[in-house]
Tab-separated table of C-alpha atoms in Angstrom:
chain	number	residue	atom	x	y	z
A	12	MET	CA	-5.526	65.802	21.287
A	13	SER	CA	-8.143	65.411	18.586
A	14	SER	CA	-10.543	62.485	18.602
A	15	LYS	CA	-8.864	60.286	15.964
A	16	PRO	CA	-5.418	60.135	17.619
A	17	ARG	CA	-7.082	59.667	21.015
A	18	LEU	CA	-9.185	56.782	19.703
A	19	LEU	CA	-6.129	55.229	18.068
A	20	LEU	CA	-4.196	55.523	21.327
A	21	ALA	CA	-7.135	54.020	23.251
A	22	PHE	CA	-7.266	51.159	20.728
A	23	LEU	CA	-3.524	50.483	20.981
A	24	LEU	CA	-3.596	50.564	24.781
A	25	ALA	CA	-6.578	48.174	24.796
A	26	VAL	CA	-4.699	45.744	22.546
A	27	LEU	CA	-1.563	46.080	24.680
A	28	LEU	CA	-3.413	45.466	27.953
A	29	ALA	CA	-5.356	42.487	26.601
A	30	SER	CA	-2.155	41.003	25.156
A	31	LEU	CA	-0.127	41.427	28.328
A	32	LEU	CA	-2.857	39.906	30.479
A	33	ALA	CA	-3.424	37.039	28.035
A	34	SER	CA	0.285	36.301	27.877
A	35	ILE	CA	0.533	36.146	31.658
A	36	PHE	CA	-2.621	34.007	31.844
A	37	GLN	CA	-1.362	31.648	29.116
A	38	THR	CA	2.020	31.231	30.816
A	39	GLN	CA	0.627	30.598	34.271
A	40	THR	CA	-1.978	28.166	32.919
A	41	ASN	CA	0.734	26.161	31.145
A	42	LEU	CA	2.995	26.189	34.189
A	43	ALA	CA	0.118	25.060	36.416
A	44	ALA	CA	-0.498	22.135	34.053
A	45	LEU	CA	3.178	21.150	34.270
A	46	GLN	CA	3.093	21.481	38.039
A	47	ALA	CA	0.033	19.223	38.169
A	48	LEU	CA	2.123	16.580	36.389
A	49	GLY	CA	4.733	16.821	39.154
A	50	ALA	CA	7.217	19.294	37.705
A	51	PRO	CA	8.628	21.682	40.310
A	52	MET	CA	7.637	25.255	39.608
A	53	PRO	CA	9.582	27.689	41.801
A	54	LEU	CA	8.816	31.401	41.666
A	55	ASP	CA	11.967	32.252	39.684
A	56	VAL	CA	10.912	29.828	36.932
A	57	ARG	CA	7.411	31.331	36.874
A	58	VAL	CA	8.748	34.897	36.644
A	59	GLY	CA	11.412	34.064	34.060
A	60	THR	CA	8.998	32.118	31.874
A	61	THR	CA	6.422	34.893	32.127
A	62	CYS	CA	9.001	37.461	30.993
A	63	LEU	CA	10.013	35.283	28.043
A	64	ASP	CA	6.376	34.821	27.041
A	65	LEU	CA	5.749	38.557	27.251
A	66	LEU	CA	8.375	38.888	24.540
A	67	GLY	CA	7.423	35.785	22.561
A	68	PHE	CA	3.695	35.180	22.935
A	69	ALA	CA	2.295	38.659	23.626
A	70	PRO	CA	3.028	39.960	20.089
A	71	THR	CA	1.126	37.012	18.590
A	72	PHE	CA	-1.824	37.637	20.858
A	73	ALA	CA	-1.600	41.381	20.122
A	74	LEU	CA	-2.145	40.625	16.449
A	75	LEU	CA	-5.117	38.376	17.237
A	76	SER	CA	-6.686	40.860	19.629
A	77	ALA	CA	-6.123	43.788	17.250
A	78	LEU	CA	-7.904	41.903	14.485
A	79	GLY	CA	-10.798	41.062	16.776
A	80	PHE	CA	-10.970	44.545	18.263
A	81	LEU	CA	-10.997	46.246	14.839
A	82	LEU	CA	-14.639	45.335	14.376
A	83	ALA	CA	-15.780	44.798	17.952
A	84	LEU	CA	-14.683	48.056	19.588
A	85	PRO	CA	-16.155	50.531	17.084
A	86	LEU	CA	-19.383	48.530	17.137
A	87	ALA	CA	-19.357	48.534	20.946
A	88	ALA	CA	-18.774	52.295	21.020
A	89	TRP	CA	-21.673	52.820	18.620
A	90	LEU	CA	-23.987	50.609	20.694
A	91	ALA	CA	-22.835	52.191	23.963
A	92	ARG	CA	-23.798	55.660	22.705
A	93	ARG	CA	-27.276	54.363	21.944
A	94	MET	CA	-27.681	52.388	25.190
A	95	PRO	CA	-25.741	54.282	27.883
A	96	PRO	CA	-27.034	52.208	30.830
A	97	LEU	CA	-25.505	49.104	29.224
A	98	ARG	CA	-22.199	50.765	28.257
A	99	TRP	CA	-19.867	48.656	30.386
A	100	LEU	CA	-21.667	45.390	29.685
A	101	ILE	CA	-21.448	46.130	25.958
A	102	PHE	CA	-17.672	46.599	26.167
A	103	VAL	CA	-17.207	43.467	28.313
A	104	LEU	CA	-19.155	41.370	25.810
A	105	ALA	CA	-17.479	42.998	22.807
A	106	GLY	CA	-13.998	42.252	24.154
A	107	ALA	CA	-14.898	38.656	24.962
A	108	ALA	CA	-16.551	38.137	21.573
A	109	ALA	CA	-13.591	39.691	19.754
A	110	ILE	CA	-11.137	37.294	21.369
A	111	TRP	CA	-13.414	34.281	20.945
A	112	THR	CA	-13.817	35.088	17.244
A	113	ALA	CA	-10.087	35.724	16.741
A	114	LEU	CA	-9.207	32.451	18.483
A	115	GLY	CA	-11.709	30.560	16.348
A	116	LEU	CA	-10.289	32.064	13.189
A	117	ALA	CA	-6.693	31.370	14.258
A	118	ASN	CA	-7.555	27.772	15.127
A	119	ALA	CA	-9.294	27.286	11.789
A	120	LEU	CA	-6.250	28.588	9.889
A	121	ALA	CA	-3.478	27.069	12.009
A	122	PRO	CA	-1.949	23.762	10.941
A	123	MET	CA	-2.164	22.384	14.480
A	124	PRO	CA	-5.490	21.649	16.236
A	125	THR	CA	-5.203	24.639	18.613
A	126	LEU	CA	-2.778	27.514	18.120
A	127	ILE	CA	-2.825	28.728	21.738
A	128	ALA	CA	-2.451	26.132	24.486
A	129	ALA	CA	-4.712	27.949	26.952
A	130	ASP	CA	-7.496	27.767	24.367
A	131	ARG	CA	-7.603	23.963	24.653
A	132	SER	CA	-9.957	24.011	27.635
A	133	PRO	CA	-13.139	25.957	28.387
A	134	PHE	CA	-11.416	27.523	31.417
A	135	GLY	CA	-8.530	28.689	29.243
A	136	THR	CA	-10.791	30.071	26.538
A	137	LEU	CA	-12.852	31.966	29.113
A	138	GLY	CA	-9.666	33.310	30.705
A	139	LEU	CA	-8.403	34.637	27.378
A	140	MET	CA	-11.833	36.116	26.661
A	141	ALA	CA	-11.724	37.847	30.072
A	142	CYS	CA	-8.392	39.401	29.088
A	143	GLY	CA	-10.089	40.752	25.962
A	144	SER	CA	-12.909	42.119	28.093
A	145	VAL	CA	-10.467	44.044	30.275
A	146	GLY	CA	-8.830	45.533	27.186
A	147	ALA	CA	-12.212	46.506	25.760
A	148	LEU	CA	-13.182	48.124	29.068
A	149	LEU	CA	-10.023	50.226	28.903
A	150	PHE	CA	-10.968	51.311	25.388
A	151	GLY	CA	-14.457	52.182	26.628
A	152	LEU	CA	-13.021	54.218	29.471
A	153	LEU	CA	-10.445	56.084	27.407
A	154	GLY	CA	-12.757	56.559	24.435
A	155	ARG	CA	-15.531	57.913	26.618
A	156	ARG	CA	-14.082	61.401	26.545
A	157	VAL	CA	-14.071	61.572	22.760
A	158	ARG	CA	-16.996	63.543	21.413
A	159	TYR	CA	-18.097	63.259	17.844
A	160	ARG	CA	-19.068	66.543	16.264
A	161	ALA	CA	-20.441	67.052	12.782
A	162	GLN	CA	-19.646	70.794	12.717
A	163	PRO	CA	-16.590	72.559	14.129
A	164	THR	CA	-17.257	74.901	17.009
A	165	SER	CA	-15.610	78.216	17.835
A	166	SER	CA	-13.344	76.474	20.355
A	167	ASP	CA	-11.894	74.288	17.543
A	168	SER	CA	-10.081	77.276	16.059
A	169	LEU	CA	-8.000	77.851	19.211
């Protein structure tokens, strides 16, 4: 597979992973808040609600994370090539910053005070940012094998 399709696949998988994790985090955070108010929260309710949110909330978060990752991940890859010892830290910070920026933009544009319930507390915001970091780490891992070449080599003609 050439480098462009591989990078696109790495990007899509990073967005997918961050979105799935964020959806699960968002759901469980909301259910924990309801449970703290005294609502019973059996396992079947947790699983069922999580599945519904994977279908309902994950696509929204996928859009947010894709927008944030569009700038953050190429910049992280560029910085990581120039500072190899800091590669993984760069991707962790890039993923967190991408989600933080996307959440800030969404909250500024949304008619309600906070678009995503988990983003209403520092713990929730950090949790969503951690989900972005995991997605960015996946991109860094999968994109690591892509080599950028200015000139084709003899093996390219095979």
